[in-house]
Short mmCIF file of C-alpha atoms and ligand atoms in Angstrom, two decimals:
data_model
loop_
_atom_site.label_atom_id
_atom_site.label_comp_id
_atom_site.label_asym_id
_atom_site.label_seq_id
_atom_site.Cartn_x
_atom_site.Cartn_y
_atom_site.Cartn_z
CA MET A 21 54.48 109.42 47.99
CA THR A 22 53.08 107.66 44.92
CA GLY A 23 54.56 105.17 42.61
CA SER A 24 55.98 107.83 40.18
CA ALA A 25 57.01 110.89 42.56
CA ALA A 26 60.57 111.01 43.78
CA ASP A 27 61.35 113.30 46.54
CA ALA A 28 63.84 116.45 46.62
CA ASP A 29 66.92 114.15 46.95
CA GLY A 30 66.08 111.25 44.53
CA LEU A 31 64.33 108.50 46.67
CA ARG A 32 61.63 107.11 44.42
CA ALA A 33 58.82 104.48 45.56
CA TYR A 34 58.31 101.46 43.24
CA PRO A 35 56.19 98.53 43.57
CA THR A 36 58.14 95.23 44.41
CA ALA A 37 56.61 91.90 43.14
CA ASP A 38 55.34 90.68 46.49
CA GLY A 39 53.43 94.23 46.76
CA SER A 40 55.62 95.58 49.55
CA PHE A 41 56.71 99.16 49.41
CA SER A 42 60.10 100.00 48.53
CA LEU A 43 62.47 102.57 47.45
CA GLU A 44 65.27 103.37 44.71
CA SER A 45 68.00 105.74 45.13
CA GLU A 46 68.95 108.12 42.31
CA ARG A 47 72.33 108.87 44.38
CA PHE A 48 73.24 105.00 44.33
CA GLY A 49 71.42 104.16 41.28
CA GLU A 50 70.00 101.05 42.76
CA ALA A 51 66.92 99.71 44.05
CA PHE A 52 66.70 99.28 48.16
CA HIS A 53 65.32 95.37 47.28
CA SER A 54 65.30 92.89 44.62
CA SER A 55 62.53 92.58 42.09
CA ALA A 56 61.45 89.48 44.08
CA GLY A 57 60.14 92.21 46.80
CA ALA A 58 61.26 93.62 50.06
CA LEU A 59 59.10 91.61 52.18
CA ASN A 60 60.42 88.22 50.39
CA GLU A 61 64.03 89.28 50.20
CA ALA A 62 63.80 90.17 53.97
CA ARG A 63 62.60 86.54 54.90
CA ALA A 64 64.59 84.55 52.61
CA LYS A 65 67.98 86.67 53.00
CA PHE A 66 67.71 87.24 56.87
CA SER A 67 65.04 85.84 59.10
CA ARG A 68 65.06 82.38 57.70
CA PRO A 69 68.67 81.60 57.69
CA ALA A 70 68.87 83.25 61.23
CA GLU A 71 66.99 80.22 62.63
CA LEU A 72 65.01 82.43 64.94
CA ASP A 73 63.82 79.64 66.93
CA ARG A 74 67.06 78.81 68.41
CA TRP A 75 66.15 81.73 71.06
CA GLN A 76 63.84 81.18 73.72
CA ARG A 77 62.56 83.36 76.44
CA ASP A 78 65.54 83.61 78.78
CA ASP A 79 68.04 84.05 76.12
CA ARG A 80 69.42 87.17 74.72
CA LEU A 81 69.46 87.98 70.93
CA ARG A 82 72.04 90.67 69.95
CA ILE A 83 71.48 92.23 66.28
CA LEU A 84 73.37 94.36 64.32
CA ASP A 85 71.46 95.90 61.45
CA VAL A 86 73.93 97.47 58.66
CA CYS A 87 72.03 99.81 56.68
CA VAL A 88 68.79 99.80 58.31
CA GLY A 89 66.93 101.61 55.31
CA LEU A 90 63.09 100.88 55.64
CA GLY A 91 63.74 98.65 58.33
CA TYR A 92 62.58 95.53 56.85
CA ASN A 93 65.47 93.19 57.95
CA THR A 94 64.89 94.20 61.79
CA ALA A 95 61.11 94.19 61.38
CA VAL A 96 60.92 90.79 59.79
CA ILE A 97 63.22 89.49 62.71
CA LEU A 98 61.39 90.75 65.40
CA ASN A 99 57.98 90.05 64.06
CA GLU A 100 58.97 86.46 63.82
CA LEU A 101 60.23 86.20 67.17
CA PRO A 102 57.76 84.09 69.42
CA ASP A 103 55.65 86.07 71.72
CA VAL A 104 57.54 84.96 74.69
CA ALA A 105 60.60 86.40 73.11
CA PRO A 106 64.04 86.69 74.22
CA ALA A 107 65.64 89.86 75.30
CA VAL A 108 67.01 91.89 72.40
CA GLN A 109 69.73 94.23 72.29
CA TRP A 110 69.91 95.78 68.89
CA TRP A 111 72.19 98.19 67.13
CA GLY A 112 71.40 100.10 63.76
CA LEU A 113 73.60 101.93 61.44
CA GLU A 114 72.19 103.84 58.64
CA LEU A 115 73.09 107.30 56.67
CA ASP A 116 69.60 108.53 56.02
CA ARG A 117 66.60 109.11 57.93
CA ARG A 118 64.24 109.40 55.39
CA PRO A 119 63.69 105.81 54.20
CA LEU A 120 62.43 104.79 57.37
CA GLN A 121 60.26 107.83 57.57
CA LEU A 122 58.79 107.08 54.29
CA ALA A 123 57.99 103.84 55.03
CA LEU A 124 56.24 104.62 58.03
CA GLU A 125 54.22 106.99 56.11
CA GLN A 126 52.73 104.02 54.12
CA PRO A 127 49.56 102.39 55.89
CA THR A 128 50.52 99.24 53.75
CA PHE A 129 54.12 99.03 55.20
CA ARG A 130 52.68 99.79 58.80
CA ALA A 131 50.20 97.07 58.24
CA LEU A 132 52.79 94.42 58.01
CA TRP A 133 54.01 94.43 61.54
CA LYS A 134 52.87 93.24 65.01
CA PRO A 135 52.13 96.53 66.92
CA GLY A 136 55.12 96.20 69.23
CA VAL A 137 57.34 95.78 66.09
CA LEU A 138 55.73 98.88 64.66
CA GLN A 139 56.48 100.65 67.92
CA ARG A 140 60.03 99.84 68.06
CA LEU A 141 60.23 101.22 64.21
CA GLU A 142 58.88 104.26 65.55
CA ALA A 143 61.13 104.57 68.27
CA ILE A 144 64.18 104.20 65.80
CA GLN A 145 62.61 106.92 63.73
CA VAL A 146 61.65 109.24 66.88
CA ASN A 147 64.08 108.37 69.50
CA ASP A 148 66.86 106.65 67.86
CA GLY A 149 65.97 103.60 69.44
CA TRP A 150 64.55 102.22 72.92
CA ASN A 151 65.64 101.21 76.21
CA ASP A 152 62.93 99.24 78.58
CA LEU A 153 64.24 96.62 81.00
CA THR A 154 65.99 93.91 79.11
CA ASN A 155 65.70 95.39 75.62
CA ILE A 156 67.70 97.96 73.98
CA GLY A 157 67.69 99.30 70.61
CA ARG A 158 70.49 102.22 69.47
CA GLN A 159 70.34 103.62 66.10
CA LEU A 160 73.54 105.40 65.07
CA TRP A 161 73.08 107.89 62.08
CA GLY A 162 75.79 108.63 59.83
CA ASP A 163 78.58 106.72 57.70
CA ALA A 164 78.53 103.15 58.99
CA ARG A 165 82.55 103.01 58.63
CA THR A 166 82.83 105.71 61.37
CA MET A 167 79.85 104.78 63.33
CA LEU A 168 80.47 101.19 63.96
CA ALA A 169 83.43 102.31 66.27
CA LYS A 170 80.83 104.27 68.78
CA ILE A 171 79.28 100.47 69.59
CA PRO A 172 81.04 99.49 72.93
CA GLU A 173 84.11 97.54 72.02
CA GLN A 174 82.89 94.48 74.22
CA GLN A 175 79.37 94.31 72.23
CA ARG A 176 79.11 91.22 70.07
CA PHE A 177 76.36 89.94 67.65
CA ASP A 178 74.41 86.74 67.01
CA LEU A 179 73.11 88.03 63.78
CA ILE A 180 74.62 90.85 61.62
CA LEU A 181 72.38 91.71 58.69
CA GLN A 182 74.51 93.48 56.13
CA ASP A 183 72.10 95.11 53.43
CA ALA A 184 74.29 98.06 51.82
CA PHE A 185 73.79 98.51 48.16
CA SER A 186 76.00 96.53 46.01
CA PRO A 187 79.57 96.66 46.05
CA GLN A 188 79.86 98.22 42.99
CA ARG A 189 77.45 101.25 44.03
CA CYS A 190 78.51 101.44 47.48
CA PRO A 191 82.16 99.60 47.86
CA GLU A 192 82.80 101.70 51.10
CA LEU A 193 80.95 99.15 53.02
CA TRP A 194 82.15 96.11 51.43
CA THR A 195 85.78 96.59 51.98
CA GLU A 196 88.33 94.15 53.30
CA GLU A 197 88.76 96.66 56.34
CA PHE A 198 84.96 97.25 56.99
CA LEU A 199 84.19 93.25 56.66
CA THR A 200 87.18 92.92 59.00
CA ASP A 201 85.56 95.14 61.50
CA ILE A 202 82.19 93.93 61.36
CA SER A 203 83.27 90.15 61.81
CA ALA A 204 85.20 90.95 64.79
CA ARG A 205 81.99 91.54 66.25
CA LEU A 206 80.44 88.54 65.62
CA ALA A 207 79.92 86.17 68.66
CA PRO A 208 81.20 82.56 68.52
CA GLY A 209 78.43 80.71 66.24
CA GLY A 210 77.38 84.33 65.16
CA ARG A 211 75.91 84.77 61.52
CA LEU A 212 76.65 87.60 59.06
CA LEU A 213 73.82 87.56 56.32
CA THR A 214 73.88 89.39 53.03
CA TYR A 215 72.20 88.97 49.79
CA THR A 216 75.62 89.42 47.89
CA ARG A 217 77.65 86.55 46.15
CA SER A 218 80.23 88.58 45.42
CA ALA A 219 83.75 86.82 45.45
CA ALA A 220 85.20 89.70 46.92
CA VAL A 221 83.07 89.89 49.83
CA ARG A 222 83.16 86.24 50.44
CA ALA A 223 87.09 86.37 50.32
CA SER A 224 87.28 89.10 52.61
CA LEU A 225 84.88 87.13 55.07
CA GLN A 226 87.02 84.13 54.81
CA ARG A 227 90.04 85.90 55.54
CA ALA A 228 88.24 87.49 58.52
CA GLY A 229 87.69 84.12 59.69
CA LEU A 230 84.39 83.12 59.04
CA GLN A 231 82.98 79.66 57.37
CA LEU A 232 80.89 80.48 54.11
CA HIS A 233 77.42 79.42 52.83
CA SER A 234 75.46 80.02 50.03
CA LEU A 235 71.81 81.33 50.62
CA LEU A 236 68.79 79.86 48.40
CA PRO A 237 66.73 82.04 46.56
CA ALA A 238 63.50 83.95 47.71
CA PRO A 239 60.27 83.09 46.44
CA GLY A 240 59.62 84.69 42.84
CA GLU A 241 63.63 85.38 42.66
CA ARG A 242 65.35 84.42 39.28
CA ILE A 243 67.26 81.24 39.99
CA GLY A 244 71.06 81.80 39.81
CA TRP A 245 74.05 80.05 41.03
CA SER A 246 73.65 81.69 44.47
CA SER A 247 71.37 84.14 46.20
CA GLY A 248 73.70 85.68 49.06
CA THR A 249 75.91 84.42 51.53
CA MET A 250 75.66 83.35 55.10
CA ALA A 251 78.99 83.72 57.03
CA VAL A 252 79.55 82.08 60.31
CA LYS A 253 82.18 82.58 63.12
CA PRO A 254 83.57 79.21 64.17
CA GLY A 255 82.42 78.38 67.73
CA GLY A 256 78.96 77.52 67.53
CA PRO A 257 76.52 75.11 65.92
CA CYS A 258 75.96 75.43 62.43
CA ALA A 259 75.09 72.55 59.88
CA ALA A 260 76.39 72.47 56.54
CA GLU A 261 72.89 72.68 54.95
CA GLY A 262 69.84 74.45 56.64
CA PRO A 263 66.63 76.37 56.24
CA GLY A 264 67.73 78.87 53.34
CA TRP A 265 71.33 77.60 52.98
CA ARG A 266 73.77 75.11 51.45
CA PRO A 267 77.38 74.59 51.20
CA LEU A 268 79.05 76.50 48.23
CA SER A 269 79.24 74.47 45.06
CA PRO A 270 82.51 74.06 43.40
CA MET A 271 81.85 76.63 41.18
CA GLU A 272 81.33 79.10 44.05
CA ARG A 273 84.58 77.85 45.53
CA GLU A 274 86.41 78.51 42.38
CA HIS A 275 84.96 81.82 42.09
CA LEU A 276 87.17 82.84 45.25
CA PHE A 277 90.36 82.40 42.91
CA THR A 278 89.59 84.37 40.00
CA ARG A 279 89.93 88.24 39.66
CA ALA A 280 86.42 88.77 40.91
CA ALA A 281 88.01 88.13 44.59
CA VAL A 282 90.37 91.04 44.50
CA PRO A 283 88.94 92.83 47.70
CA PHE A 284 87.74 96.17 47.89
CA ARG A 285 90.42 98.27 49.95
CA ASP A 286 89.87 101.35 52.42
CA PRO A 287 92.78 101.49 54.56
CA ASP A 288 91.93 104.87 56.10
CA GLY A 289 88.22 104.14 56.07
CA ILE A 290 87.55 107.48 54.30
CA ALA A 291 87.90 106.65 50.77
CA SER A 292 85.24 108.01 48.16
CA SER A 293 83.44 104.91 46.21
CA SER A 294 85.35 106.06 43.09
CA GLU A 295 88.82 105.75 44.73
CA ILE A 296 87.97 102.24 46.23
CA LEU A 297 86.80 101.14 42.68
CA ARG A 298 89.86 102.56 40.90
CA ARG A 299 92.30 100.87 43.41
CA ARG A 300 90.59 97.77 43.01
CA VAL A 301 90.69 97.79 39.14
CA LEU A 302 94.37 98.44 39.43
CA GLU A 303 95.11 95.46 41.55
CA GLN A 304 93.19 93.32 39.65
CA GLN A 305 95.16 94.15 36.49
CA ALA A 306 98.21 93.28 38.52
CA CYS A 307 96.97 90.13 40.50
CA GLY A 308 97.83 87.21 38.04
CA LEU A 309 94.56 85.55 38.94
CA GLU A 310 92.20 83.77 36.34
CA PRO A 311 90.26 86.32 34.60
CA THR A 312 86.55 86.22 35.75
CA ASN A 313 85.11 85.74 32.18
CA THR A 314 87.12 82.37 31.88
CA TRP A 315 85.58 81.01 35.03
CA LYS A 316 82.14 82.01 33.76
CA ARG A 317 82.78 80.14 30.42
CA ARG A 318 83.93 77.38 32.20
CA TRP A 319 80.62 77.12 34.14
CA ARG A 320 78.11 78.18 31.52
CA GLY A 321 75.30 75.94 31.45
CA ASP A 322 76.22 74.36 34.65
CA ALA A 323 74.75 77.27 36.69
CA ALA A 324 71.13 76.00 37.23
CA VAL A 325 72.58 72.58 38.18
CA GLN A 326 74.88 74.39 40.82
CA ALA A 327 71.87 76.52 42.25
CA ARG A 328 70.12 73.36 43.45
C1 SAM B 430 70.07 98.46 49.82
S1 SAM B 430 69.30 100.00 51.35
C2 SAM B 430 69.07 98.85 52.68
C3 SAM B 430 67.93 98.31 52.89
C4 SAM B 430 67.15 98.01 54.11
N1 SAM B 430 68.06 97.11 54.79
C5 SAM B 430 65.82 97.81 54.11
O1 SAM B 430 65.34 96.71 54.77
O2 SAM B 430 65.04 98.59 53.80
C6 SAM B 430 71.01 100.27 51.52
C7 SAM B 430 71.01 101.60 52.78
O3 SAM B 430 72.47 102.05 52.84
C8 SAM B 430 72.49 103.16 53.35
N2 SAM B 430 73.91 103.77 53.25
C9 SAM B 430 74.49 104.06 52.00
N3 SAM B 430 75.73 104.41 52.28
C10 SAM B 430 75.98 104.02 54.02
C11 SAM B 430 76.83 104.61 54.82
N4 SAM B 430 78.13 104.96 54.04
N5 SAM B 430 76.88 104.24 55.96
C12 SAM B 430 75.55 103.94 56.50
N6 SAM B 430 74.23 103.77 55.63
C13 SAM B 430 74.56 103.60 54.35
C14 SAM B 430 71.34 104.04 52.33
O4 SAM B 430 70.79 105.15 53.05
C15 SAM B 430 70.20 102.80 52.33
O5 SAM B 430 69.13 103.12 53.56
#
C-alpha cells in the first residue's frame, strides 16, 4: 500500500510525524492516530502512564485492548516489558481484520518490534491469539459492544486501552453503557487509558466509580488543555501526578458541569451512531447545564497555563 493508494473499502495509508505507518478510514472519516505519529501516541497515551515497571517476572499483567486496529498500543506495551517479563493475559476487541493485516505487510512497521512481539501480532492476525503456558491472548473480531460479553465474567484487567475513533465519529464505543461495562472489568487499581479528553466520556467514567487524571502530550503533539484521560479504579496505588499524567485542572473539572458532559447513550447496545448522536443533542437541549461555549470563553487564554 502506498501513501496515496486507498484499498477497496476506504482505508488509506498516510505518513505520520514520527514516520510510523498509519491509516485513515473513509467510513469513519478519521485517521487512526494523531498527527504526532502512531508510535509517539501509543507511548504517551498508553505505555508511559501504564507504568510497566510495576510488573515483575512472577506477576501477571492483564490487558484489554479495545479497538486493536494496527496493533500499536498492544505492541508498544509488550515491546517495553522487561526481557524477563510477567505472564500476560491479553484480550483484544476489533471489528476489522484489515488494519493489522495492512500494518504487518509494512517492513517499517515490522521493524519496530522485538521478534517475540511481532510473533504475537502475527498470532492475532492468523490464529486469533495465542496460548502458551502462562501467556494467553484472545482476539475477538466483531462489534466491541457485543464481543465484550464473550470475555469470561470473572476476567479483570490491570490495563484497558480504549482507542476507538473519536466520540463524534464512533459514539457507540463511548456510551455511558459501554464505558460502565468496560470499567466494571477493571481490577482494583486498574487503569483505563484513552487519548480523549471528552467531558461526556470523563463524566461517564466518573459515574462508573473511576478517578480521573489528565494525560500529558506526546512529543510533537500540539499542547492544549489536555491530551487524554487516565481513569483509575480505586483500590490500588496511583499518585495524583506521575509519568505522563497530572490531576485535572480547575478548567477540566468545570468542563464536567457543561453541556459537553451529557453522555452518549445506547441502552440496548445496538443503536447506530446517528441515533446516539441525535438522542444526545435532544438531551443537551433539555439539560439546563452551562453551554460549553460559555465555559470556553471563560477559560480562553488560560488553556496553555492549565496544560502545564
Ligand atoms: C482509532 S482506530 C484504533 C487504532 C489502534 N488502537 C492502533 O493502535 O492502531 C479505531 C479502530 O476501531 C475499530 N472499530 C470501529 N468500530 C468498532 C466497533 N464497533 N467494535 C470494534 N472495533 C471497532 C476500527 O476498525 C479501527 O480499527
